[in-house]
Amino acid sequence: MKGLVSTALWLCLLIYSGQSSAKWFEDKQGIMGTNIHVELWSDSAQQGEAAIQAVMDEMQRINQLMSPYIESSELSKLNHQASAGFVPVSKELFELIALSVELAKETDGAFDITFASVGYLYNYRESQKPQQSQIAALLKAINYRHIRFNLTEQSVFFAHPNVKIDLGGIAKGHAVDNAIEILKKRGIKHALVTAGGDTKLLGDRLGKPWMVGIRDPRDKDKQAVVLPLADTALSTSGDYERYFEQDGKRYHHILSPKTGTSAKEVQSVSIIGQRSTLNDALSTAVFVLGVQKGMDLLNRTPGYDGIIVDNQRKLHYSNALVQ
Ligand code: ADP
Ligand code: MG
């Protein structure tokens, strides 16, 4: 009898200790010029902390590869050399540039990574913008068709002397997709990974959905919409992330490739879909396209839906969200 009691007690302790060490782990860090937020559920402190570290390491790795501000990044190398001839790049960068060009075609040039040919003349922190004459001189360099690929050599060439590219509208989504894959491989079943405006959810929040907010574009303490989500991803592009005001105008970081100036049609765009890389690029594209053309694009893109906050602060939903 005594033996039975102690066995039962021992079992209880075992079960109790097994449950008590499972908990939510969380961390926030500033990487890639933005806020990275990871939350995950794990049975052990060792697994949970190592998984968070692996996500942060991945963010750092992608930053080193794709940042235009790091002289040694592959992207900087391309921007320095690719107008002179084909430059070999890593498979990862090659594929992301190729996908960006595909998306440029599908969005009628609204998403165009060569926007940077003019885009690098803006400095939002220092409230600096180019003169109209500078924009006019470089506008022809904005055109995704200038990007040429050599598939066998995995190399890239810019067929115009002033082309610069920037992956700010897609790299964070890519990083978030990679991060969730890393967590899955480590056996994590419930997680949230956010990089700036790009969020991806693995599983739910233990029987409940994750509640993901889309902020009011004109009040950071207010939510315009809160969505219950699980096993999906959401990206938001807004005119409030990086901007300055001058002469009563708002100069922000999403540029219309046609004009080389800030897109003015809407205040924010959120896209919901499985692949964060695509959500990221589509949110930027729809921002440039505006309500009508943006919704047309979403309504013909299966698996990707969106919510737009227009300039009158009115909400617009793509068809599948209101059916
Ligand atoms: P963030 O999460 O940084 O707010 P967004 O998804 O809203 O990013 O995209 C904005 C970023 O995309 C800009 O900072 C810039 O790097 C890039 N970008 C701006 N305009 C375009 C465009 N027309 N096509 C592709 N990328 C763009
Ligand atoms: Mg984007």
Tab-separated table of C-alpha atoms and ligand atoms in Angstrom:
chain	number	residue	atom	x	y	z
A	1	MET	CA	0.000	0.000	0.000
A	2	LYS	CA	2.697	2.386	0.990
A	3	GLY	CA	4.504	1.478	-2.206
A	4	LEU	CA	1.373	2.228	-4.272
A	5	VAL	CA	0.872	5.630	-2.674
A	6	SER	CA	4.431	6.636	-3.253
A	7	THR	CA	4.253	5.443	-6.868
A	8	ALA	CA	1.086	7.505	-7.397
A	9	LEU	CA	2.720	10.497	-5.751
A	10	TRP	CA	5.777	10.077	-7.903
A	11	LEU	CA	3.609	9.874	-11.036
A	12	CYS	CA	1.698	13.004	-10.049
A	13	LEU	CA	4.924	14.854	-9.510
A	14	LEU	CA	6.206	13.683	-12.865
A	15	ILE	CA	3.065	14.796	-14.705
A	16	TYR	CA	2.974	18.056	-12.750
A	17	SER	CA	6.585	18.857	-13.458
A	18	GLY	CA	6.073	17.956	-17.121
A	19	GLN	CA	3.209	20.411	-17.390
A	20	SER	CA	4.700	23.153	-15.327
A	21	SER	CA	7.737	23.598	-17.527
A	22	ALA	CA	5.624	24.066	-20.684
A	23	LYS	CA	5.033	27.776	-21.155
A	24	TRP	CA	5.118	30.753	-23.495
A	25	PHE	CA	8.529	32.112	-24.372
A	26	GLU	CA	8.866	35.608	-25.788
A	27	ASP	CA	11.506	38.015	-27.030
A	28	LYS	CA	11.697	41.346	-28.878
A	29	GLN	CA	14.772	42.653	-30.647
A	30	GLY	CA	15.600	45.418	-33.111
A	31	ILE	CA	17.016	43.794	-36.291
A	32	MET	CA	16.729	44.671	-40.025
A	33	GLY	CA	15.842	48.238	-39.038
A	34	THR	CA	12.632	47.010	-37.474
A	35	ASN	CA	11.109	45.314	-34.436
A	36	ILE	CA	11.286	41.537	-34.324
A	37	HIS	CA	8.829	39.837	-31.977
A	38	VAL	CA	8.733	36.098	-31.301
A	39	GLU	CA	6.297	34.257	-29.053
A	40	LEU	CA	6.216	30.478	-28.833
A	41	TRP	CA	4.969	27.618	-26.700
A	42	SER	CA	7.524	25.054	-25.590
A	43	ASP	CA	7.864	22.190	-23.106
A	44	SER	CA	11.310	23.158	-21.992
A	45	ALA	CA	13.258	26.308	-21.327
A	46	GLN	CA	16.153	24.895	-23.298
A	47	GLN	CA	14.057	24.220	-26.420
A	48	GLY	CA	12.106	27.465	-26.131
A	49	GLU	CA	15.113	29.712	-25.683
A	50	ALA	CA	17.147	27.959	-28.399
A	51	ALA	CA	14.204	28.285	-30.823
A	52	ILE	CA	13.908	32.019	-30.181
A	53	GLN	CA	17.660	32.408	-30.655
A	54	ALA	CA	17.484	30.497	-33.958
A	55	VAL	CA	14.831	32.938	-35.222
A	56	MET	CA	16.906	35.973	-34.208
A	57	ASP	CA	19.975	34.433	-35.872
A	58	GLU	CA	17.982	33.974	-39.087
A	59	MET	CA	16.912	37.626	-39.028
A	60	GLN	CA	20.560	38.655	-38.601
A	61	ARG	CA	21.643	36.360	-41.424
A	62	ILE	CA	19.096	37.805	-43.859
A	63	ASN	CA	20.018	41.330	-42.814
A	64	GLN	CA	23.701	40.655	-43.563
A	65	LEU	CA	22.710	39.287	-46.966
A	66	MET	CA	20.095	41.808	-48.089
A	67	SER	CA	20.616	45.097	-46.265
A	68	PRO	CA	21.391	48.045	-48.545
A	69	TYR	CA	23.049	49.758	-45.563
A	70	ILE	CA	25.688	47.040	-45.085
A	71	GLU	CA	28.520	47.576	-47.573
A	72	SER	CA	29.489	43.886	-47.562
A	73	SER	CA	25.951	42.565	-48.178
A	74	GLU	CA	25.284	40.682	-51.397
A	75	LEU	CA	22.656	43.239	-52.267
A	76	SER	CA	25.148	46.138	-51.934
A	77	LYS	CA	27.572	44.234	-54.121
A	78	LEU	CA	24.920	43.862	-56.809
A	79	ASN	CA	24.027	47.545	-56.626
A	80	HIS	CA	27.696	48.461	-57.090
A	81	GLN	CA	28.564	46.002	-59.832
A	82	ALA	CA	25.538	44.713	-61.754
A	83	SER	CA	25.288	47.636	-64.181
A	84	ALA	CA	28.746	46.726	-65.460
A	85	GLY	CA	28.039	43.040	-66.122
A	86	PHE	CA	26.511	39.829	-64.779
A	87	VAL	CA	27.246	39.284	-61.063
A	88	PRO	CA	26.883	35.786	-59.549
A	89	VAL	CA	24.703	35.699	-56.430
A	90	SER	CA	23.533	33.128	-53.875
A	91	LYS	CA	20.559	30.945	-54.719
A	92	GLU	CA	18.492	32.620	-52.026
A	93	LEU	CA	19.054	36.161	-53.333
A	94	PHE	CA	18.674	35.044	-56.954
A	95	GLU	CA	15.309	33.433	-56.199
A	96	LEU	CA	14.014	36.394	-54.223
A	97	ILE	CA	14.958	38.828	-57.005
A	98	ALA	CA	13.370	36.512	-59.607
A	99	LEU	CA	10.181	36.297	-57.522
A	100	SER	CA	10.168	40.095	-57.177
A	101	VAL	CA	10.318	40.447	-60.958
A	102	GLU	CA	7.450	37.939	-61.330
A	103	LEU	CA	5.434	40.023	-58.873
A	104	ALA	CA	6.274	43.211	-60.765
A	105	LYS	CA	4.731	41.633	-63.858
A	106	GLU	CA	1.645	40.473	-61.961
A	107	THR	CA	1.095	43.854	-60.295
A	108	ASP	CA	1.511	45.887	-63.469
A	109	GLY	CA	4.783	47.277	-62.133
A	110	ALA	CA	3.322	48.521	-58.833
A	111	PHE	CA	5.750	46.305	-56.905
A	112	ASP	CA	9.107	47.035	-58.458
A	113	ILE	CA	12.378	46.574	-56.567
A	114	THR	CA	14.110	49.016	-58.940
A	115	PHE	CA	12.066	51.783	-57.230
A	116	ALA	CA	15.308	52.178	-55.249
A	117	SER	CA	17.016	53.857	-58.223
A	118	VAL	CA	15.105	56.932	-57.004
A	119	GLY	CA	14.207	55.635	-53.541
A	120	TYR	CA	17.761	55.904	-52.206
A	121	LEU	CA	17.562	59.696	-52.648
A	122	TYR	CA	15.043	59.893	-49.818
A	123	ASN	CA	16.142	59.938	-46.200
A	124	TYR	CA	13.067	59.765	-44.009
A	125	ARG	CA	14.955	60.090	-40.721
A	126	GLU	CA	16.651	63.275	-41.898
A	127	SER	CA	13.502	64.568	-43.663
A	128	GLN	CA	15.374	64.701	-46.984
A	129	LYS	CA	13.800	64.315	-50.405
A	130	PRO	CA	15.191	64.652	-53.925
A	131	GLN	CA	14.514	67.641	-56.178
A	132	GLN	CA	12.026	67.045	-58.965
A	133	SER	CA	14.891	67.355	-61.474
A	134	GLN	CA	16.850	64.575	-59.716
A	135	ILE	CA	13.779	62.315	-59.831
A	136	ALA	CA	13.241	63.080	-63.519
A	137	ALA	CA	16.860	62.228	-64.314
A	138	LEU	CA	16.619	58.788	-62.676
A	139	LEU	CA	13.009	57.816	-63.344
A	140	LYS	CA	13.872	55.703	-66.392
A	141	ALA	CA	16.071	53.507	-64.215
A	142	ILE	CA	12.922	52.367	-62.369
A	143	ASN	CA	11.817	49.435	-64.474
A	144	TYR	CA	11.968	45.774	-63.489
A	145	ARG	CA	12.636	44.888	-67.130
A	146	HIS	CA	16.170	46.229	-66.648
A	147	ILE	CA	16.878	43.225	-64.383
A	148	ARG	CA	18.319	40.357	-66.432
A	149	PHE	CA	19.018	36.828	-65.243
A	150	ASN	CA	21.474	34.149	-66.258
A	151	LEU	CA	19.932	30.952	-64.911
A	152	THR	CA	22.882	28.656	-65.526
A	153	GLU	CA	25.400	30.983	-63.918
A	154	GLN	CA	22.883	32.182	-61.309
A	155	SER	CA	23.911	35.744	-62.015
A	156	VAL	CA	22.159	39.097	-62.367
A	157	PHE	CA	22.749	42.094	-64.656
A	158	PHE	CA	21.151	45.562	-64.657
A	159	ALA	CA	20.641	46.689	-68.242
A	160	HIS	CA	20.645	50.394	-67.356
A	161	PRO	CA	23.521	52.326	-65.754
A	162	ASN	CA	21.498	53.868	-62.868
A	163	VAL	CA	19.537	50.854	-61.628
A	164	LYS	CA	19.552	50.149	-57.889
A	165	ILE	CA	17.392	47.533	-56.206
A	166	ASP	CA	16.020	47.257	-52.689
A	167	LEU	CA	14.185	44.341	-51.084
A	168	GLY	CA	12.589	46.322	-48.227
A	169	GLY	CA	9.144	45.413	-49.558
A	170	ILE	CA	9.690	41.634	-49.537
A	171	ALA	CA	12.710	40.614	-47.421
A	172	LYS	CA	10.963	40.793	-44.060
A	173	GLY	CA	8.155	38.578	-45.309
A	174	HIS	CA	10.766	36.121	-46.566
A	175	ALA	CA	12.527	36.229	-43.183
A	176	VAL	CA	9.266	35.526	-41.363
A	177	ASP	CA	8.490	32.534	-43.640
A	178	ASN	CA	11.979	31.160	-42.985
A	179	ALA	CA	11.617	31.716	-39.247
A	180	ILE	CA	8.382	29.699	-39.068
A	181	GLU	CA	10.019	26.845	-41.034
A	182	ILE	CA	12.909	26.846	-38.557
A	183	LEU	CA	10.478	26.651	-35.635
A	184	LYS	CA	8.537	23.787	-37.247
A	185	LYS	CA	11.749	21.796	-37.717
A	186	ARG	CA	12.515	22.298	-34.050
A	187	GLY	CA	9.169	20.747	-33.109
A	188	ILE	CA	7.413	23.989	-32.145
A	189	LYS	CA	3.648	23.860	-32.757
A	190	HIS	CA	2.401	27.271	-31.590
A	191	ALA	CA	4.217	30.463	-32.456
A	192	LEU	CA	3.963	34.030	-33.650
A	193	VAL	CA	6.804	35.738	-35.530
A	194	THR	CA	6.596	39.420	-36.446
A	195	ALA	CA	9.137	41.547	-38.317
A	196	GLY	CA	7.811	45.104	-38.560
A	197	GLY	CA	4.526	44.847	-40.423
A	198	ASP	CA	4.895	41.161	-41.309
A	199	THR	CA	3.421	38.511	-39.034
A	200	LYS	CA	3.108	34.747	-39.398
A	201	LEU	CA	1.329	32.358	-37.065
A	202	LEU	CA	2.136	28.739	-36.466
A	203	GLY	CA	-0.880	26.893	-35.079
A	204	ASP	CA	-3.190	28.722	-32.692
A	205	ARG	CA	-2.800	30.115	-29.175
A	206	LEU	CA	-3.608	26.827	-27.423
A	207	GLY	CA	-7.218	26.341	-28.494
A	208	LYS	CA	-7.818	30.046	-29.119
A	209	PRO	CA	-6.933	32.063	-32.209
A	210	TRP	CA	-4.171	34.629	-32.180
A	211	MET	CA	-5.650	38.137	-32.094
A	212	VAL	CA	-3.734	40.220	-34.620
A	213	GLY	CA	-4.430	43.927	-34.839
A	214	ILE	CA	-4.304	46.263	-37.806
A	215	ARG	CA	-3.531	49.637	-36.311
A	216	ASP	CA	-5.350	52.845	-37.010
A	217	PRO	CA	-3.040	54.533	-39.536
A	218	ARG	CA	-3.413	57.891	-37.745
A	219	ASP	CA	-3.309	56.698	-34.112
A	220	LYS	CA	-0.747	54.116	-33.042
A	221	ASP	CA	-2.636	53.379	-29.826
A	222	LYS	CA	-5.841	52.420	-31.644
A	223	GLN	CA	-6.689	49.337	-33.676
A	224	ALA	CA	-8.669	49.728	-36.896
A	225	VAL	CA	-9.453	45.988	-36.970
A	226	VAL	CA	-8.556	42.980	-34.831
A	227	LEU	CA	-8.530	39.621	-36.611
A	228	PRO	CA	-8.679	36.178	-35.001
A	229	LEU	CA	-6.108	34.131	-36.941
A	230	ALA	CA	-4.352	30.743	-36.825
A	231	ASP	CA	-1.922	28.995	-39.174
A	232	THR	CA	-1.760	31.913	-41.566
A	233	ALA	CA	0.114	35.166	-42.119
A	234	LEU	CA	-0.690	38.861	-42.308
A	235	SER	CA	1.326	41.831	-43.580
A	236	THR	CA	0.508	45.506	-43.286
A	237	SER	CA	2.022	48.363	-45.269
A	238	GLY	CA	1.281	51.844	-44.021
A	239	ASP	CA	2.223	55.435	-44.752
A	240	TYR	CA	3.061	55.927	-41.053
A	241	GLU	CA	6.056	53.574	-40.737
A	242	ARG	CA	8.735	55.821	-42.202
A	243	TYR	CA	7.742	59.338	-43.161
A	244	PHE	CA	8.181	63.046	-42.648
A	245	GLU	CA	5.967	66.001	-43.366
A	246	GLN	CA	6.978	69.091	-45.301
A	247	ASP	CA	4.847	71.923	-46.671
A	248	GLY	CA	1.740	70.100	-45.517
A	249	LYS	CA	2.652	66.956	-47.487
A	250	ARG	CA	3.470	63.494	-46.212
A	251	TYR	CA	6.589	61.912	-47.690
A	252	HIS	CA	6.636	58.212	-46.863
A	253	HIS	CA	8.540	55.081	-47.821
A	254	ILE	CA	6.203	53.437	-50.340
A	255	LEU	CA	6.928	54.906	-53.751
A	256	SER	CA	4.934	54.790	-56.917
A	257	PRO	CA	7.406	53.428	-59.504
A	258	LYS	CA	5.731	55.596	-62.159
A	259	THR	CA	6.452	58.900	-60.420
A	260	GLY	CA	9.242	58.201	-57.929
A	261	THR	CA	7.152	59.884	-55.242
A	262	SER	CA	5.104	58.542	-52.303
A	263	ALA	CA	1.964	56.634	-53.280
A	264	LYS	CA	-1.023	58.706	-52.202
A	265	GLU	CA	-4.048	56.525	-52.793
A	266	VAL	CA	-4.527	54.953	-49.357
A	267	GLN	CA	-3.301	54.985	-45.723
A	268	SER	CA	-2.725	51.279	-45.132
A	269	VAL	CA	-3.089	47.865	-46.735
A	270	SER	CA	-3.151	44.508	-44.959
A	271	ILE	CA	-2.896	41.203	-46.777
A	272	ILE	CA	-3.812	37.802	-45.352
A	273	GLY	CA	-2.418	34.667	-47.000
A	274	GLN	CA	-0.274	31.624	-46.362
A	275	ARG	CA	3.036	32.948	-47.590
A	276	SER	CA	4.400	35.938	-45.745
A	277	THR	CA	6.806	36.726	-48.619
A	278	LEU	CA	3.824	37.255	-50.930
A	279	ASN	CA	1.765	39.116	-48.312
A	280	ASP	CA	4.656	41.522	-47.855
A	281	ALA	CA	5.069	42.279	-51.551
A	282	LEU	CA	1.314	42.369	-52.202
A	283	SER	CA	0.685	44.825	-49.357
A	284	THR	CA	3.209	47.192	-50.935
A	285	ALA	CA	1.777	46.614	-54.439
A	286	VAL	CA	-1.843	47.175	-53.402
A	287	PHE	CA	-0.759	50.296	-51.521
A	288	VAL	CA	0.631	51.671	-54.785
A	289	LEU	CA	-2.354	50.516	-56.862
A	290	GLY	CA	-5.022	52.043	-54.609
A	291	VAL	CA	-8.530	50.765	-53.782
A	292	GLN	CA	-9.932	49.919	-57.190
A	293	LYS	CA	-6.946	48.336	-58.927
A	294	GLY	CA	-5.651	46.882	-55.659
A	295	MET	CA	-8.934	45.092	-54.935
A	296	ASP	CA	-9.112	43.877	-58.545
A	297	LEU	CA	-5.661	42.349	-58.094
A	298	LEU	CA	-6.610	40.642	-54.803
A	299	ASN	CA	-9.918	39.385	-56.144
A	300	ARG	CA	-8.117	37.591	-58.953
A	301	THR	CA	-5.358	36.203	-56.670
A	302	PRO	CA	-6.583	32.986	-55.020
A	303	GLY	CA	-5.589	32.519	-51.372
A	304	TYR	CA	-4.721	36.183	-50.787
A	305	ASP	CA	-7.142	38.676	-49.265
A	306	GLY	CA	-6.895	42.199	-48.102
A	307	ILE	CA	-8.191	45.086	-46.057
A	308	ILE	CA	-7.532	48.650	-47.204
A	309	VAL	CA	-7.874	51.804	-45.122
A	310	ASP	CA	-8.416	54.561	-47.682
A	311	ASN	CA	-7.660	58.274	-47.378
A	312	GLN	CA	-11.098	58.916	-45.872
A	313	ARG	CA	-10.284	56.215	-43.272
A	314	LYS	CA	-12.936	53.976	-44.814
A	315	LEU	CA	-12.329	50.211	-44.701
A	316	HIS	CA	-12.494	48.079	-47.841
A	317	TYR	CA	-12.485	44.255	-47.810
A	318	SER	CA	-11.668	41.915	-50.669
A	319	ASN	CA	-14.512	39.638	-51.793
A	320	ALA	CA	-13.583	36.468	-49.894
A	321	LEU	CA	-13.580	38.329	-46.563
A	322	VAL	CA	-17.159	39.542	-46.872
A	323	GLN	CA	-18.795	36.575	-48.556
B	1	ADP	P1	7.581	47.937	-43.893
B	1	ADP	O1	7.210	46.674	-43.218
B	1	ADP	O2	9.038	48.310	-43.842
B	1	ADP	O3	6.650	49.085	-43.601
B	1	ADP	P2	6.351	47.570	-46.462
B	1	ADP	O4	5.953	46.178	-46.753
B	1	ADP	O5	5.290	48.555	-46.166
B	1	ADP	O6	7.475	47.578	-45.391
B	1	ADP	O7	7.189	48.051	-47.713
B	1	ADP	C1	7.834	49.300	-47.707
B	1	ADP	C2	9.217	49.113	-48.193
B	1	ADP	O8	9.188	48.549	-49.499
B	1	ADP	C3	9.957	50.427	-48.336
B	1	ADP	O9	10.642	50.764	-47.154
B	1	ADP	C4	10.892	50.119	-49.486
B	1	ADP	O10	12.050	49.468	-49.008
B	1	ADP	C5	10.114	49.145	-50.354
B	1	ADP	N1	9.320	49.772	-51.427
B	1	ADP	C6	8.794	51.029	-51.486
B	1	ADP	N2	8.093	51.218	-52.607
B	1	ADP	C7	8.180	50.056	-53.326
B	1	ADP	C8	7.665	49.606	-54.578
B	1	ADP	N3	6.888	50.380	-55.338
B	1	ADP	N4	7.971	48.354	-54.960
B	1	ADP	C9	8.737	47.539	-54.215
B	1	ADP	N5	9.240	47.892	-53.025
B	1	ADP	C10	8.958	49.132	-52.561
B	2	MG	MG	5.389	45.014	-48.072
